[in-house]
PDB file of C-alpha atoms in Angstrom:
ATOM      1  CA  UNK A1155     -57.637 -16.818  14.252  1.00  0.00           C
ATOM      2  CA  UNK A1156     -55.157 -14.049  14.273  1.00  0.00           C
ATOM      3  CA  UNK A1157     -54.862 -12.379  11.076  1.00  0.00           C
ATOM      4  CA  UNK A1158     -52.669  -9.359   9.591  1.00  0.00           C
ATOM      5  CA  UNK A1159     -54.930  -6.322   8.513  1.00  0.00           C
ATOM      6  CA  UNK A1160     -53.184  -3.325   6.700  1.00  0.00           C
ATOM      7  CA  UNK A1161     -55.118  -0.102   8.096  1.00  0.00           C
ATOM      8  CA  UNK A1162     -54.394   3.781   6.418  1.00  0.00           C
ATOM      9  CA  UNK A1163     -56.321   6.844   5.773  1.00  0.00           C
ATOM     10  CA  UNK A1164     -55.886   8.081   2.173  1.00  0.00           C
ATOM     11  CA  UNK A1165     -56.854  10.813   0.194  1.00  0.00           C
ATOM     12  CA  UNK A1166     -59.217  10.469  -2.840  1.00  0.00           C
ATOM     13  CA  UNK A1167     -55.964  10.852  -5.319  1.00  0.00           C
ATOM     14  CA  UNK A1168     -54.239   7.814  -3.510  1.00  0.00           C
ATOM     15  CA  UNK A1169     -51.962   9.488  -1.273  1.00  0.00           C
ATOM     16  CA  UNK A1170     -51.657   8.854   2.521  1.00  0.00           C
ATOM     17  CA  UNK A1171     -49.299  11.780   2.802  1.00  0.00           C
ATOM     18  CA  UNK A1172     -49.463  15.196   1.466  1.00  0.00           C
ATOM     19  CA  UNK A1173     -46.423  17.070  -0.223  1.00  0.00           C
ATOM     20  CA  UNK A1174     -43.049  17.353   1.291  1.00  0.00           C
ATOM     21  CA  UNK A1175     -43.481  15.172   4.998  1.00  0.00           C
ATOM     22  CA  UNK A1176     -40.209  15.502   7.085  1.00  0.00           C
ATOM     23  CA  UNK A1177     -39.765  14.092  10.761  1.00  0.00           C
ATOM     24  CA  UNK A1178     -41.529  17.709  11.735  1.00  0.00           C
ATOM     25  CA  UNK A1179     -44.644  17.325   9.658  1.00  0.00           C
ATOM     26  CA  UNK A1180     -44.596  13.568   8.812  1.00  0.00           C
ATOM     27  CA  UNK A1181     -48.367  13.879   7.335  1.00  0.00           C
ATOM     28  CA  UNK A1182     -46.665  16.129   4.752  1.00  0.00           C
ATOM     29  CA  UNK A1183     -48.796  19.921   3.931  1.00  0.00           C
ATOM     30  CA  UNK A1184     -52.583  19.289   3.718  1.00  0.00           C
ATOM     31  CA  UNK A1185     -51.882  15.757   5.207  1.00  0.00           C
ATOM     32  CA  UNK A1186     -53.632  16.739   8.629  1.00  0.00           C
ATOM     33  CA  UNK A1187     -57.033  16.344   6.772  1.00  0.00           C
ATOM     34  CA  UNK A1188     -56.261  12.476   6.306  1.00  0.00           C
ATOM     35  CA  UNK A1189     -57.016  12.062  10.174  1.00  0.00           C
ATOM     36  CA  UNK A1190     -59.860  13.770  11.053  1.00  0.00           C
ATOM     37  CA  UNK A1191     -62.081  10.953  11.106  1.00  0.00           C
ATOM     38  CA  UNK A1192     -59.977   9.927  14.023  1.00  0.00           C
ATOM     39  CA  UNK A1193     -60.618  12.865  16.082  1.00  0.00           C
ATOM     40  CA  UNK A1194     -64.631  12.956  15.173  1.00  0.00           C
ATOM     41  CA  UNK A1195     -67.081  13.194  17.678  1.00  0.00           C
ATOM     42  CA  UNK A1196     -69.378  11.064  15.098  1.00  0.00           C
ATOM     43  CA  UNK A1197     -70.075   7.962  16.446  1.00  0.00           C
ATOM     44  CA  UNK A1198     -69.408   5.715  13.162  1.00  0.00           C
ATOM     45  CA  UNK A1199     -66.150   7.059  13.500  1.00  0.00           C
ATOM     46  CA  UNK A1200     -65.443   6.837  17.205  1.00  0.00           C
ATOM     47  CA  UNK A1201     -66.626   2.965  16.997  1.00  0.00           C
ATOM     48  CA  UNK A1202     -64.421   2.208  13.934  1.00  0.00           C
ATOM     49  CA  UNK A1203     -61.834   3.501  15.549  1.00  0.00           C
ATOM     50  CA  UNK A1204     -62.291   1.251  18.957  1.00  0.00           C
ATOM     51  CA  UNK A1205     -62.673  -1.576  17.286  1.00  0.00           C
ATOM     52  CA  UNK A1206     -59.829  -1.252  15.418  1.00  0.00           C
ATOM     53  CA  UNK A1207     -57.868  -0.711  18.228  1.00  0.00           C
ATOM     54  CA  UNK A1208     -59.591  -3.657  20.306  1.00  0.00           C
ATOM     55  CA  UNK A1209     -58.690  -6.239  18.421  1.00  0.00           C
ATOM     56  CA  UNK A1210     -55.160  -5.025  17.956  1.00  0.00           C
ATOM     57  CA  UNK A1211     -52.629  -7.519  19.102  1.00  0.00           C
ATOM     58  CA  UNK A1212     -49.859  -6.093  17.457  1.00  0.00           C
ATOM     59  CA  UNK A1213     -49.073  -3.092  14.997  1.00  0.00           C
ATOM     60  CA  UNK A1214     -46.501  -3.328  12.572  1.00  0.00           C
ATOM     61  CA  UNK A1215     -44.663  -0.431  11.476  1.00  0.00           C
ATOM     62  CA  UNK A1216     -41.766   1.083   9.365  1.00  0.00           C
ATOM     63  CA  UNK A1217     -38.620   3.168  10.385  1.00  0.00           C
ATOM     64  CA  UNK A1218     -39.902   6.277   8.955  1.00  0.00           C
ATOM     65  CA  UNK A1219     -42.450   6.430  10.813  1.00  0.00           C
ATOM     66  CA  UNK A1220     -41.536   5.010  13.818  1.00  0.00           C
ATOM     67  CA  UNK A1221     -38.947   8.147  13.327  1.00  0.00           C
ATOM     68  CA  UNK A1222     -42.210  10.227  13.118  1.00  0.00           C
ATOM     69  CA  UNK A1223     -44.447   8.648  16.202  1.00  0.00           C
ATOM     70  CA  UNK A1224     -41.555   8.716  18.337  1.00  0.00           C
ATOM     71  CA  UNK A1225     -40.298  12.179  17.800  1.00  0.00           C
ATOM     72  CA  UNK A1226     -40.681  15.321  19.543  1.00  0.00           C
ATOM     73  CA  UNK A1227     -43.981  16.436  17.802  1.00  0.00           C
ATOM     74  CA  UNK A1228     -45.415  12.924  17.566  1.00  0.00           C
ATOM     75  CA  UNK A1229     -47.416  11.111  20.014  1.00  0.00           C
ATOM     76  CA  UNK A1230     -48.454  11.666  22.902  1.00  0.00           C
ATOM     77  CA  UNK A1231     -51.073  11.106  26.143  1.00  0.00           C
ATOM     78  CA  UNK A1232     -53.697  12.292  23.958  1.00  0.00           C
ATOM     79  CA  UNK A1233     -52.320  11.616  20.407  1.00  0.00           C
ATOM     80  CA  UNK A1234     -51.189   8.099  19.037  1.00  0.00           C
ATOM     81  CA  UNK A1235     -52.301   4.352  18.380  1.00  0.00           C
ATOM     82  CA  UNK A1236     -54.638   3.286  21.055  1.00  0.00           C
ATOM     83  CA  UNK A1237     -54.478   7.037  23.199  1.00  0.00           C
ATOM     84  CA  UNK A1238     -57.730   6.822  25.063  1.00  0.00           C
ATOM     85  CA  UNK A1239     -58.678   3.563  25.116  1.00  0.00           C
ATOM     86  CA  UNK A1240     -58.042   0.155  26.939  1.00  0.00           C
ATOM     87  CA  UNK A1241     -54.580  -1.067  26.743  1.00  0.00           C
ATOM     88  CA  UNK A1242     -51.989  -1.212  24.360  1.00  0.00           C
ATOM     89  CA  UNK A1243     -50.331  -3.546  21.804  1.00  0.00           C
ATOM     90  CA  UNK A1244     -46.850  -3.893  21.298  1.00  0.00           C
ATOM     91  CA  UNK A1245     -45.190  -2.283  18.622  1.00  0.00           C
ATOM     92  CA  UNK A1246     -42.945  -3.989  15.652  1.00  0.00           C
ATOM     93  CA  UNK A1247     -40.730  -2.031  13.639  1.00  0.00           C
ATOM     94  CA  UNK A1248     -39.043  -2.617  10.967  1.00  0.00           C
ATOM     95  CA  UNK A1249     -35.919  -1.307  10.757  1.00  0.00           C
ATOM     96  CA  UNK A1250     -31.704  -1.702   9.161  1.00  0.00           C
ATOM     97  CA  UNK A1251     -31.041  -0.807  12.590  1.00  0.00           C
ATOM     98  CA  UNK A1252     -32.299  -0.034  15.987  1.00  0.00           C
ATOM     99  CA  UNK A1253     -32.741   3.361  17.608  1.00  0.00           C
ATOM    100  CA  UNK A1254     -30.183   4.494  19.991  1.00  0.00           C
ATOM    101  CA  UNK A1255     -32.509   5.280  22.474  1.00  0.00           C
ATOM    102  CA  UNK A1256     -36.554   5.195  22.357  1.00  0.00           C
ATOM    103  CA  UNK A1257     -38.606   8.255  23.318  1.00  0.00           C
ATOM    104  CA  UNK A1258     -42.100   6.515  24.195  1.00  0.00           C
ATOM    105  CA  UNK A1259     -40.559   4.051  26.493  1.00  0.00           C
ATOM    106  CA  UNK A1260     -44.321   3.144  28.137  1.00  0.00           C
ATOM    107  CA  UNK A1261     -44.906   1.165  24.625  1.00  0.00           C
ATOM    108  CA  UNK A1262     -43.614  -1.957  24.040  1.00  0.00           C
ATOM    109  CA  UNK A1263     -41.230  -1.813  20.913  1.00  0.00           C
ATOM    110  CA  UNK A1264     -39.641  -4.605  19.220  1.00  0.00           C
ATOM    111  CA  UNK A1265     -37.204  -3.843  15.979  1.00  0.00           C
ATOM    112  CA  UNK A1266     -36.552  -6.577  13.625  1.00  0.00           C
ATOM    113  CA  UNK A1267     -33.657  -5.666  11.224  1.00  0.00           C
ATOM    114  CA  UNK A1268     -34.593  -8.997   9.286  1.00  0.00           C
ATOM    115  CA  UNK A1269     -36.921  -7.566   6.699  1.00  0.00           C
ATOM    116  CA  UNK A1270     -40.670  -7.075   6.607  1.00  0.00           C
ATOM    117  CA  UNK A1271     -41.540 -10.707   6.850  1.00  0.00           C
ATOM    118  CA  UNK A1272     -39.277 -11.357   9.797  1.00  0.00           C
ATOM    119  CA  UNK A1273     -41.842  -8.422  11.343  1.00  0.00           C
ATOM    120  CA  UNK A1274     -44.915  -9.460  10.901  1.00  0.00           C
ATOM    121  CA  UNK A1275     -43.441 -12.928  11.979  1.00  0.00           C
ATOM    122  CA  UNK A1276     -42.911 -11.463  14.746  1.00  0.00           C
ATOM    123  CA  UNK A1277     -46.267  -9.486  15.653  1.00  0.00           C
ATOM    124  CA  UNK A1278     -48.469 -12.775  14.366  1.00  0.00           C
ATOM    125  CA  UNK A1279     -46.363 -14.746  17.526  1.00  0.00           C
ATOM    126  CA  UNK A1280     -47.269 -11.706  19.984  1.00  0.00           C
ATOM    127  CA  UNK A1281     -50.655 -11.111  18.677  1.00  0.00           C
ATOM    128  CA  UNK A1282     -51.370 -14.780  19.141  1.00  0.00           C
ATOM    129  CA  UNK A1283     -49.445 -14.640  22.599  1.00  0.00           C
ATOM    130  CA  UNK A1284     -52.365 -11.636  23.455  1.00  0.00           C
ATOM    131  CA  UNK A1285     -54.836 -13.657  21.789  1.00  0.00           C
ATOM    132  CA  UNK A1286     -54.145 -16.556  24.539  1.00  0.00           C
ATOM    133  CA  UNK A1287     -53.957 -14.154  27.510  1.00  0.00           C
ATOM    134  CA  UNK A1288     -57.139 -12.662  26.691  1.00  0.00           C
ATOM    135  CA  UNK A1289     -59.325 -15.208  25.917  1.00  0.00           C
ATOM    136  CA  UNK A1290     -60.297 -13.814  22.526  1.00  0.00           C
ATOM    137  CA  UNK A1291     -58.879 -13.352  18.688  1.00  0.00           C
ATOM    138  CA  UNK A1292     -56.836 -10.739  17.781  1.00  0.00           C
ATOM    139  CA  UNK A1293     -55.042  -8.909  14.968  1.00  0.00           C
ATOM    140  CA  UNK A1294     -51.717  -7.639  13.711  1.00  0.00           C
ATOM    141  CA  UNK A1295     -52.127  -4.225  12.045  1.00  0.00           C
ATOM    142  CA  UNK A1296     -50.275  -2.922   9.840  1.00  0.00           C
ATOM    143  CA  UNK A1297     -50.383   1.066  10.258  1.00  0.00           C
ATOM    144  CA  UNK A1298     -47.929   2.289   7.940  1.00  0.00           C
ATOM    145  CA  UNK A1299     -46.452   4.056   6.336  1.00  0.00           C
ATOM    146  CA  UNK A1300     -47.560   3.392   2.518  1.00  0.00           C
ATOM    147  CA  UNK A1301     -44.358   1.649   1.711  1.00  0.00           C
ATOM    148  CA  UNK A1302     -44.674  -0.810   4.154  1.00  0.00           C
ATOM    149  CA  UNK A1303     -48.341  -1.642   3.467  1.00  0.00           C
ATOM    150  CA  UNK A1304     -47.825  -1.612  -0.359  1.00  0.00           C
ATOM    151  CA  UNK A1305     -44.534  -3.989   0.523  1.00  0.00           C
ATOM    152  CA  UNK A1306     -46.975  -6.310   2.739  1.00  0.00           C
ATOM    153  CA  UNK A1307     -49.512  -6.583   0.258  1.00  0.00           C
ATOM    154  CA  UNK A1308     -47.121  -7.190  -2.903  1.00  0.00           C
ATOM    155  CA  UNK A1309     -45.361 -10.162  -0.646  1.00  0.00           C
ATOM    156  CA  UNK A1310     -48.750 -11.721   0.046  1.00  0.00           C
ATOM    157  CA  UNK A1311     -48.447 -10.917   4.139  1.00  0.00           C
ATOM    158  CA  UNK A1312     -51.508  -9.427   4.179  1.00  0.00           C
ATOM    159  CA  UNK A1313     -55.237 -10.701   4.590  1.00  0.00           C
ATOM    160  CA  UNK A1314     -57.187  -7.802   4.838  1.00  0.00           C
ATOM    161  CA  UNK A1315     -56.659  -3.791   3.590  1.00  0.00           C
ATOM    162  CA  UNK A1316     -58.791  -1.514   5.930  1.00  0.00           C
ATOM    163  CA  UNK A1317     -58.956   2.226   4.220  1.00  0.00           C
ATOM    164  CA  UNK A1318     -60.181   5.123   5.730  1.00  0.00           C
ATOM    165  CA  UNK A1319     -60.900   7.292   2.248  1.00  0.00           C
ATOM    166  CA  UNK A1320     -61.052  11.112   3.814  1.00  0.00           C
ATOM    167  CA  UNK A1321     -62.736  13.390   1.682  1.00  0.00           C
ATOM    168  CA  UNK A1322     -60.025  15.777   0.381  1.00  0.00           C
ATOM    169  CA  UNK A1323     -57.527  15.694  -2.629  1.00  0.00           C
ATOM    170  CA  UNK A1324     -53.666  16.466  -1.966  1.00  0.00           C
ATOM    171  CA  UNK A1325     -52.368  16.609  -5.654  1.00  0.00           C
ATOM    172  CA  UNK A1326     -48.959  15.182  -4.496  1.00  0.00           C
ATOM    173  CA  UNK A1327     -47.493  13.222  -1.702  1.00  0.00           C
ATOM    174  CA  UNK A1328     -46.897   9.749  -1.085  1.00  0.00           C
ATOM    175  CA  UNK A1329     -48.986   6.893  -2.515  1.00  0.00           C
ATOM    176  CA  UNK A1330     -49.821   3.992  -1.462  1.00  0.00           C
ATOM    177  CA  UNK A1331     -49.776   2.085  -4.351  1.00  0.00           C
ATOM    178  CA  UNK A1332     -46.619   2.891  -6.293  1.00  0.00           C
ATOM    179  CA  UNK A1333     -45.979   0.307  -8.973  1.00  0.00           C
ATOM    180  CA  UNK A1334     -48.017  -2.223  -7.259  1.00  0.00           C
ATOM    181  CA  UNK A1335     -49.146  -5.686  -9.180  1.00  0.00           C
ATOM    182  CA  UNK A1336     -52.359  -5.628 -10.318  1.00  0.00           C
ATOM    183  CA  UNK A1337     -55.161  -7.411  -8.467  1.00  0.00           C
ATOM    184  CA  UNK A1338     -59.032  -7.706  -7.568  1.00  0.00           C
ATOM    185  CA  UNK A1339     -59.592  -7.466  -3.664  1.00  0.00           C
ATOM    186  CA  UNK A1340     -63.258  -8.278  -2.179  1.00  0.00           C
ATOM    187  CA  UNK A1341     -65.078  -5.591  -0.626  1.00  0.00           C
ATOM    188  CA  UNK A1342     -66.623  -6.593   2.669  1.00  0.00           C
ATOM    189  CA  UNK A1343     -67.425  -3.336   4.124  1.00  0.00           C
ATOM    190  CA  UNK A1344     -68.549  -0.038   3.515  1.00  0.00           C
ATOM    191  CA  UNK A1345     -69.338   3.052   6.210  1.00  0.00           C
ATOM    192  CA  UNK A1346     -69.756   6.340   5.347  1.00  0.00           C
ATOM    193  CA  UNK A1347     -69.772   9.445   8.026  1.00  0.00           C
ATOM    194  CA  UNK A1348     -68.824  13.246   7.533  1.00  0.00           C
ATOM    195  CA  UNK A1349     -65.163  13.122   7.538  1.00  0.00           C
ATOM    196  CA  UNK A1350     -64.077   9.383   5.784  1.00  0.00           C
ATOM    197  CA  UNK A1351     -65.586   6.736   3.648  1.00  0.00           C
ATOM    198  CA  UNK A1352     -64.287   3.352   5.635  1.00  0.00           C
ATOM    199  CA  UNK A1353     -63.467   0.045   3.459  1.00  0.00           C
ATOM    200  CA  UNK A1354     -62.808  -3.212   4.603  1.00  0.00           C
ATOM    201  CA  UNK A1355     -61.594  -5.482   1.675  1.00  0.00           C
ATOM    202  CA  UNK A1356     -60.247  -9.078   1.855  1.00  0.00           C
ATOM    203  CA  UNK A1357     -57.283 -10.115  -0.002  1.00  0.00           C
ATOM    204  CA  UNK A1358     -57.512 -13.153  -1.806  1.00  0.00           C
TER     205      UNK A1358
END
């Protein structure tokens, strides 16, 4: 059964950005620290991280930072959803309008100007599509940023939140849970390594 996972890194103040992100730094200053579980040689990590990306049918993400990713100092060969491993999912973004032209045209993006449900819509049809074609479940994933996954999770889209707690506090930045209803999630996971805590919690 395909199901729609948000998945972040955060800080231990609530912030999956740090101070003043722009299109040239859109992790914000300090905000490099969030990721370095992601580029760990510890094995915890480097498995979390494969998993994640193996059952990945389709990623959902927003403008912003698709605006980020796509740009001149964002990914790359070596950097970005899925570099290294087997394959790649396509990518939904959610967008008032579409990009004029596309930098990382070896991914498969889709942009839905329909709103955030319309999106993940969307990814659920070509995550089941993958699902078929492989011969095995997979996932949307919702990657970001905050807004988005706070958005998902306040309209009930989402089934499972997937935080990757790095151990470092920003002070400022964005949060990802601005204003959010309240609610009682159930913890299903817990892995701890040198660079993150990782939590897996369902959503009721």
């Amino acid at each position: 059964m395909t199901r729609v996972i948000a998945d972040i890194s955060l800080s231990l103040d609530g912030f999956v950005t740090g101070p003043d992100p722009d299109p040239d730094n859109g992790l914000g200053v300090g905000g490099e620290a969030l990721h370095t579980w992601a580029f760990s040689d510890d094995p915890d990590d480097r498995r979390i991280l494969r998993e994640a990306t193996a059952r990945s049918g389709a990623v959902v993400l927003g403008r912003r930072l698709f605006d980020i990713v796509d740009g001149p100092e964002g990914w790359n060969d070596d950097v970005g959803y899925g570099a290294g491993e087997v394959g790649k999912p396509a990518f939904i973004v959610v967008t008032n309008s579409p990009p004029q032209a596309v930098r990382l045209t070896d991914l498969d993006w889709t942009f839905v100007t329909t709103g955030l449900p319309d999106a993940v819509a969307a990814a659920r049809k070509r995550a089941e599509a993958a699902s078929a074609q492989r011969g095995q479940d997979l996932d949307v994933v919702l990657m970001g940023g905050g807004a988005t996954i706070g958005s998902a999770i306040d309209a009930g889209l989402v089934d499972a939140l997937t935080l990757h707690l790095a151990p470092v506090v920003l002070g400022a930045g964005t949060p990802l849970f601005s204003g959010a209803a309240p609610r009682t999630l159930v913890q299903r996971s817990v892995t701890s390594t040198s660079t993150a805590t990782h939590l897996t919690y369902d959503i009721p």
